mmCIF file of C-alpha atoms in Angstrom:
data_model
loop_
_atom_site.group_PDB
_atom_site.id
_atom_site.type_symbol
_atom_site.label_atom_id
_atom_site.label_comp_id
_atom_site.label_asym_id
_atom_site.label_seq_id
_atom_site.Cartn_x
_atom_site.Cartn_y
_atom_site.Cartn_z
ATOM 1 C CA ASP A 1 -119.085 29.730 -69.242
ATOM 2 C CA SER A 2 -115.389 30.240 -68.479
ATOM 3 C CA GLY A 3 -114.898 26.722 -67.164
ATOM 4 C CA VAL A 4 -113.742 27.996 -63.771
ATOM 5 C CA THR A 5 -116.029 26.851 -60.962
ATOM 6 C CA GLN A 6 -116.286 28.547 -57.611
ATOM 7 C CA THR A 7 -118.275 27.403 -54.592
ATOM 8 C CA PRO A 8 -120.207 28.494 -52.719
ATOM 9 C CA LYS A 9 -121.809 31.370 -54.607
ATOM 10 C CA HIS A 10 -122.821 33.134 -51.422
ATOM 11 C CA LEU A 11 -121.607 33.019 -47.852
ATOM 12 C CA ILE A 12 -123.019 34.889 -44.893
ATOM 13 C CA THR A 13 -121.130 34.603 -41.646
ATOM 14 C CA ALA A 14 -120.382 36.482 -38.464
ATOM 15 C CA THR A 15 -117.318 38.413 -37.412
ATOM 16 C CA GLY A 16 -114.582 36.271 -35.963
ATOM 17 C CA GLN A 17 -115.560 33.210 -37.966
ATOM 18 C CA ARG A 18 -113.554 31.242 -40.518
ATOM 19 C CA VAL A 19 -114.657 30.276 -44.029
ATOM 20 C CA THR A 20 -113.235 28.312 -46.942
ATOM 21 C CA LEU A 21 -113.770 29.248 -50.577
ATOM 22 C CA ARG A 22 -113.194 26.641 -53.243
ATOM 23 C CA CYS A 23 -112.092 26.949 -56.864
ATOM 24 C CA SER A 24 -111.801 24.399 -59.652
ATOM 25 C CA PRO A 25 -109.735 25.742 -62.560
ATOM 26 C CA ARG A 26 -110.405 25.140 -66.245
ATOM 27 C CA SER A 27 -109.412 21.721 -67.456
ATOM 28 C CA GLY A 28 -105.697 21.746 -68.215
ATOM 29 C CA ASP A 29 -104.935 25.017 -66.416
ATOM 30 C CA LEU A 30 -102.131 24.734 -63.894
ATOM 31 C CA SER A 31 -102.170 28.250 -62.484
ATOM 32 C CA VAL A 32 -104.769 29.646 -60.094
ATOM 33 C CA TYR A 33 -105.109 33.239 -58.975
ATOM 34 C CA TRP A 34 -107.274 34.685 -56.187
ATOM 35 C CA TYR A 35 -108.637 38.218 -56.291
ATOM 36 C CA GLN A 36 -110.758 40.306 -53.946
ATOM 37 C CA GLN A 37 -113.223 42.889 -55.246
ATOM 38 C CA SER A 38 -114.929 45.130 -52.727
ATOM 39 C CA LEU A 39 -117.943 47.296 -53.574
ATOM 40 C CA ASP A 40 -116.987 49.770 -56.289
ATOM 41 C CA GLN A 41 -113.362 48.734 -55.974
ATOM 42 C CA GLY A 42 -111.067 47.220 -58.526
ATOM 43 C CA LEU A 43 -109.663 43.726 -58.483
ATOM 44 C CA GLN A 44 -107.073 43.283 -55.761
ATOM 45 C CA PHE A 45 -104.627 40.430 -56.331
ATOM 46 C CA LEU A 46 -104.259 38.158 -53.342
ATOM 47 C CA ILE A 47 -102.183 35.132 -54.295
ATOM 48 C CA GLN A 48 -101.171 32.835 -57.155
ATOM 49 C CA TYR A 49 -100.429 29.122 -57.252
ATOM 50 C CA TYR A 50 -98.855 27.153 -60.046
ATOM 51 C CA ASN A 51 -99.076 23.377 -60.068
ATOM 52 C CA GLY A 52 -99.374 23.212 -56.305
ATOM 53 C CA GLU A 53 -96.696 25.743 -55.445
ATOM 54 C CA GLU A 54 -97.170 29.322 -54.324
ATOM 55 C CA ARG A 55 -95.766 31.568 -57.047
ATOM 56 C CA ALA A 56 -96.729 35.129 -56.168
ATOM 57 C CA LYS A 57 -98.267 36.996 -53.285
ATOM 58 C CA GLY A 58 -100.154 40.259 -53.425
ATOM 59 C CA ASN A 59 -102.035 42.184 -50.779
ATOM 60 C CA ILE A 60 -103.105 39.148 -48.825
ATOM 61 C CA LEU A 61 -103.724 39.557 -45.121
ATOM 62 C CA GLU A 62 -102.046 37.235 -42.637
ATOM 63 C CA ARG A 63 -105.535 36.063 -41.625
ATOM 64 C CA PHE A 64 -105.970 34.696 -45.148
ATOM 65 C CA SER A 65 -104.267 31.636 -46.558
ATOM 66 C CA ALA A 66 -104.598 29.478 -49.633
ATOM 67 C CA GLN A 67 -103.400 26.234 -51.104
ATOM 68 C CA GLN A 68 -103.584 24.300 -54.341
ATOM 69 C CA PHE A 69 -104.112 20.584 -54.166
ATOM 70 C CA PRO A 70 -102.671 17.789 -56.377
ATOM 71 C CA ASP A 71 -105.883 17.738 -58.420
ATOM 72 C CA LEU A 72 -105.246 21.478 -59.022
ATOM 73 C CA HIS A 73 -108.303 22.774 -57.227
ATOM 74 C CA SER A 74 -107.584 25.579 -54.813
ATOM 75 C CA GLU A 75 -109.008 26.775 -51.533
ATOM 76 C CA LEU A 76 -108.850 30.221 -49.964
ATOM 77 C CA ASN A 77 -109.205 30.251 -46.190
ATOM 78 C CA LEU A 78 -110.320 33.425 -44.464
ATOM 79 C CA SER A 79 -110.177 33.529 -40.672
ATOM 80 C CA SER A 80 -110.985 35.942 -37.847
ATOM 81 C CA LEU A 81 -113.344 37.613 -40.257
ATOM 82 C CA GLU A 82 -114.033 41.332 -40.012
ATOM 83 C CA LEU A 83 -116.807 43.431 -41.506
ATOM 84 C CA GLY A 84 -114.328 44.847 -43.991
ATOM 85 C CA ASP A 85 -113.704 41.405 -45.443
ATOM 86 C CA SER A 86 -117.146 41.486 -47.045
ATOM 87 C CA ALA A 87 -116.449 41.361 -50.774
ATOM 88 C CA LEU A 88 -116.547 39.289 -53.920
ATOM 89 C CA TYR A 89 -113.731 36.777 -54.094
ATOM 90 C CA PHE A 90 -112.749 35.631 -57.561
ATOM 91 C CA CYS A 91 -110.645 32.775 -58.693
ATOM 92 C CA ALA A 92 -109.015 32.824 -62.114
ATOM 93 C CA SER A 93 -106.969 30.251 -63.949
ATOM 94 C CA SER A 94 -104.552 30.096 -66.859
ATOM 95 C CA PRO A 95 -102.503 27.327 -68.473
ATOM 96 C CA ASP A 96 -99.163 28.579 -67.266
ATOM 97 C CA GLY A 97 -99.620 31.953 -65.622
ATOM 98 C CA VAL A 98 -97.115 33.475 -68.015
ATOM 99 C CA GLY A 99 -98.562 35.331 -70.975
ATOM 100 C CA SER A 100 -101.810 33.388 -71.226
ATOM 101 C CA PRO A 101 -104.826 35.462 -70.222
ATOM 102 C CA LEU A 102 -106.796 34.738 -67.078
ATOM 103 C CA HIS A 103 -110.239 33.183 -67.108
ATOM 104 C CA PHE A 104 -112.417 34.025 -64.126
ATOM 105 C CA GLY A 105 -115.067 32.185 -62.200
ATOM 106 C CA ASN A 106 -118.249 33.935 -61.104
ATOM 107 C CA GLY A 107 -116.956 34.472 -57.615
ATOM 108 C CA THR A 108 -118.065 33.893 -54.060
ATOM 109 C CA ARG A 109 -119.934 36.746 -52.431
ATOM 110 C CA LEU A 110 -118.930 36.916 -48.785
ATOM 111 C CA THR A 111 -120.989 38.919 -46.334
ATOM 112 C CA VAL A 112 -119.666 39.308 -42.798
ATOM 113 C CA THR A 113 -122.246 40.524 -40.290
ATOM 114 C CA GLN B 1 -99.191 56.487 -59.806
ATOM 115 C CA LYS B 2 -101.129 53.313 -60.492
ATOM 116 C CA GLU B 3 -99.660 51.011 -63.095
ATOM 117 C CA VAL B 4 -102.879 50.921 -65.123
ATOM 118 C CA GLU B 5 -105.190 53.928 -65.172
ATOM 119 C CA GLN B 6 -108.714 54.015 -66.506
ATOM 120 C CA ASP B 7 -111.509 56.568 -66.363
ATOM 121 C CA PRO B 8 -114.152 55.004 -64.085
ATOM 122 C CA GLY B 9 -117.022 56.728 -65.846
ATOM 123 C CA PRO B 10 -119.920 56.192 -65.778
ATOM 124 C CA LEU B 11 -120.229 56.511 -69.525
ATOM 125 C CA SER B 12 -123.707 56.635 -71.053
ATOM 126 C CA VAL B 13 -124.303 56.350 -74.784
ATOM 127 C CA PRO B 14 -127.367 55.792 -76.980
ATOM 128 C CA GLU B 15 -127.901 52.437 -78.630
ATOM 129 C CA GLY B 16 -126.005 52.147 -81.897
ATOM 130 C CA ALA B 17 -123.227 54.541 -80.889
ATOM 131 C CA ILE B 18 -119.533 53.778 -81.223
ATOM 132 C CA VAL B 19 -117.987 53.473 -77.783
ATOM 133 C CA SER B 20 -114.354 54.232 -77.048
ATOM 134 C CA LEU B 21 -112.841 52.975 -73.797
ATOM 135 C CA ASN B 22 -109.279 53.862 -72.903
ATOM 136 C CA CYS B 23 -106.482 52.952 -70.528
ATOM 137 C CA THR B 24 -102.949 54.132 -69.968
ATOM 138 C CA TYR B 25 -100.195 52.149 -68.368
ATOM 139 C CA SER B 26 -96.845 53.104 -66.936
ATOM 140 C CA ASN B 27 -94.760 49.937 -66.941
ATOM 141 C CA SER B 28 -92.756 49.409 -70.126
ATOM 142 C CA ALA B 29 -92.335 45.756 -69.177
ATOM 143 C CA PHE B 30 -96.001 45.035 -69.879
ATOM 144 C CA GLN B 31 -96.199 42.616 -72.771
ATOM 145 C CA TYR B 32 -99.780 41.456 -73.066
ATOM 146 C CA PHE B 33 -102.973 43.446 -72.996
ATOM 147 C CA MET B 34 -106.500 42.342 -72.257
ATOM 148 C CA TRP B 35 -110.004 43.692 -72.056
ATOM 149 C CA TYR B 36 -112.577 42.117 -69.793
ATOM 150 C CA ARG B 37 -116.305 42.732 -69.503
ATOM 151 C CA GLN B 38 -117.908 42.371 -66.105
ATOM 152 C CA TYR B 39 -121.634 42.285 -65.582
ATOM 153 C CA SER B 40 -122.966 43.110 -62.150
ATOM 154 C CA ARG B 41 -122.185 40.369 -59.624
ATOM 155 C CA LYS B 42 -120.485 38.206 -62.243
ATOM 156 C CA GLY B 43 -116.882 37.359 -62.927
ATOM 157 C CA PRO B 44 -114.860 39.289 -65.511
ATOM 158 C CA GLU B 45 -115.204 37.769 -68.965
ATOM 159 C CA LEU B 46 -112.271 37.913 -71.384
ATOM 160 C CA LEU B 47 -113.161 39.935 -74.486
ATOM 161 C CA MET B 48 -109.876 40.662 -76.194
ATOM 162 C CA TYR B 49 -106.266 39.580 -75.774
ATOM 163 C CA THR B 50 -103.388 41.035 -77.702
ATOM 164 C CA TYR B 51 -99.620 41.214 -77.592
ATOM 165 C CA SER B 52 -98.381 43.628 -80.205
ATOM 166 C CA SER B 53 -99.086 47.214 -81.078
ATOM 167 C CA GLY B 54 -101.834 47.680 -83.598
ATOM 168 C CA ASN B 55 -105.454 46.662 -83.933
ATOM 169 C CA LYS B 56 -107.229 43.405 -83.261
ATOM 170 C CA GLU B 57 -110.814 42.969 -84.319
ATOM 171 C CA ASP B 58 -113.446 40.494 -83.119
ATOM 172 C CA GLY B 59 -116.973 41.139 -84.311
ATOM 173 C CA ARG B 60 -118.129 44.505 -83.003
ATOM 174 C CA PHE B 61 -115.057 44.862 -80.790
ATOM 175 C CA THR B 62 -111.676 46.302 -81.758
ATOM 176 C CA ALA B 63 -108.727 46.458 -79.386
ATOM 177 C CA GLN B 64 -105.958 48.914 -80.117
ATOM 178 C CA VAL B 65 -102.540 49.011 -78.497
ATOM 179 C CA ASP B 66 -99.985 51.792 -78.850
ATOM 180 C CA LYS B 67 -96.897 50.722 -76.954
ATOM 181 C CA SER B 68 -95.014 53.908 -77.780
ATOM 182 C CA SER B 69 -97.668 55.953 -75.971
ATOM 183 C CA LYS B 70 -98.523 53.238 -73.441
ATOM 184 C CA TYR B 71 -102.145 53.562 -74.456
ATOM 185 C CA ILE B 72 -104.739 50.845 -74.997
ATOM 186 C CA SER B 73 -108.262 51.250 -76.304
ATOM 187 C CA LEU B 74 -111.380 49.203 -76.863
ATOM 188 C CA PHE B 75 -113.904 50.262 -79.486
ATOM 189 C CA ILE B 76 -117.419 48.875 -79.548
ATOM 190 C CA ARG B 77 -119.357 49.414 -82.764
ATOM 191 C CA ASP B 78 -123.150 49.425 -82.950
ATOM 192 C CA SER B 79 -123.402 49.332 -79.174
ATOM 193 C CA GLN B 80 -126.316 47.428 -77.668
ATOM 194 C CA PRO B 81 -128.054 47.658 -74.271
ATOM 195 C CA SER B 82 -126.561 44.224 -73.565
ATOM 196 C CA ASP B 83 -123.107 45.860 -73.705
ATOM 197 C CA SER B 84 -123.951 47.724 -70.496
ATOM 198 C CA ALA B 85 -121.327 46.515 -68.060
ATOM 199 C CA THR B 86 -118.030 47.460 -66.485
ATOM 200 C CA TYR B 87 -115.030 47.119 -68.788
ATOM 201 C CA LEU B 88 -111.644 46.348 -67.284
ATOM 202 C CA CYS B 89 -108.355 46.717 -69.073
ATOM 203 C CA ALA B 90 -105.434 44.601 -67.917
ATOM 204 C CA SER B 91 -101.783 44.129 -68.694
ATOM 205 C CA ASN B 92 -99.196 41.618 -67.646
ATOM 206 C CA TYR B 93 -95.570 40.677 -67.729
ATOM 207 C CA GLY B 94 -94.571 37.247 -66.636
ATOM 208 C CA GLN B 95 -97.131 36.032 -64.154
ATOM 209 C CA ASN B 96 -98.001 39.524 -62.900
ATOM 210 C CA PHE B 97 -101.399 40.780 -64.025
ATOM 211 C CA VAL B 98 -102.440 44.358 -63.323
ATOM 212 C CA PHE B 99 -106.025 45.511 -63.775
ATOM 213 C CA GLY B 100 -107.456 48.952 -64.257
ATOM 214 C CA PRO B 101 -110.330 49.978 -61.979
ATOM 215 C CA GLY B 102 -112.881 49.566 -64.773
ATOM 216 C CA THR B 103 -115.161 51.890 -66.729
ATOM 217 C CA ARG B 104 -118.887 51.545 -66.171
ATOM 218 C CA LEU B 105 -120.759 51.731 -69.474
ATOM 219 C CA SER B 106 -124.492 52.173 -69.950
ATOM 220 C CA VAL B 107 -126.009 51.821 -73.418
ATOM 221 C CA LEU B 108 -129.438 53.379 -73.448
ATOM 222 C CA PRO B 109 -132.175 51.940 -75.704
#
């Protein structure tokens, strides 16, 4: 168990809808990363937060947004969903986001129908 | 050119074999190197984490980094069917982590 908790495990929704994915980092970790992994694709970096502030942005669509709350949990919001958004969404955390390795949760599997 | 390249496989070996998994990277700024194991529909699990060139051993796993060649390797001794998974190499500098696409390994009993 990595200590990173993601909910829900599975989400099935329709095109055009909006969903929220939640992540609780490991105890003591200040940095949270979000990744997308489509079928047979590698991990695509979406966004990073450190202690509540956005630190880095990757290939995140404008329809997607995230935030990190004072208790350090993070939420990834996906709106106007399209079929192509179906993927595994992973959250990872690290103490400082600089040098320390990432520890991943088991992801949320999103299916858009 | 991708910053971290990795042969996607699949790689099939018999139980007990020594497995060699390899990655190359292009960015000289990369400082830290990691190997992750990912079982189907699970999150990547950190196996090895190293900073310097040379070897790092942990049980049946050995990570090797050659910064002069920009080459990183993971060796698995006495491979087991439970080692069947996708193995991802990763590197980072600062807060930027870059992952290889992963190599799918099957260890056949």
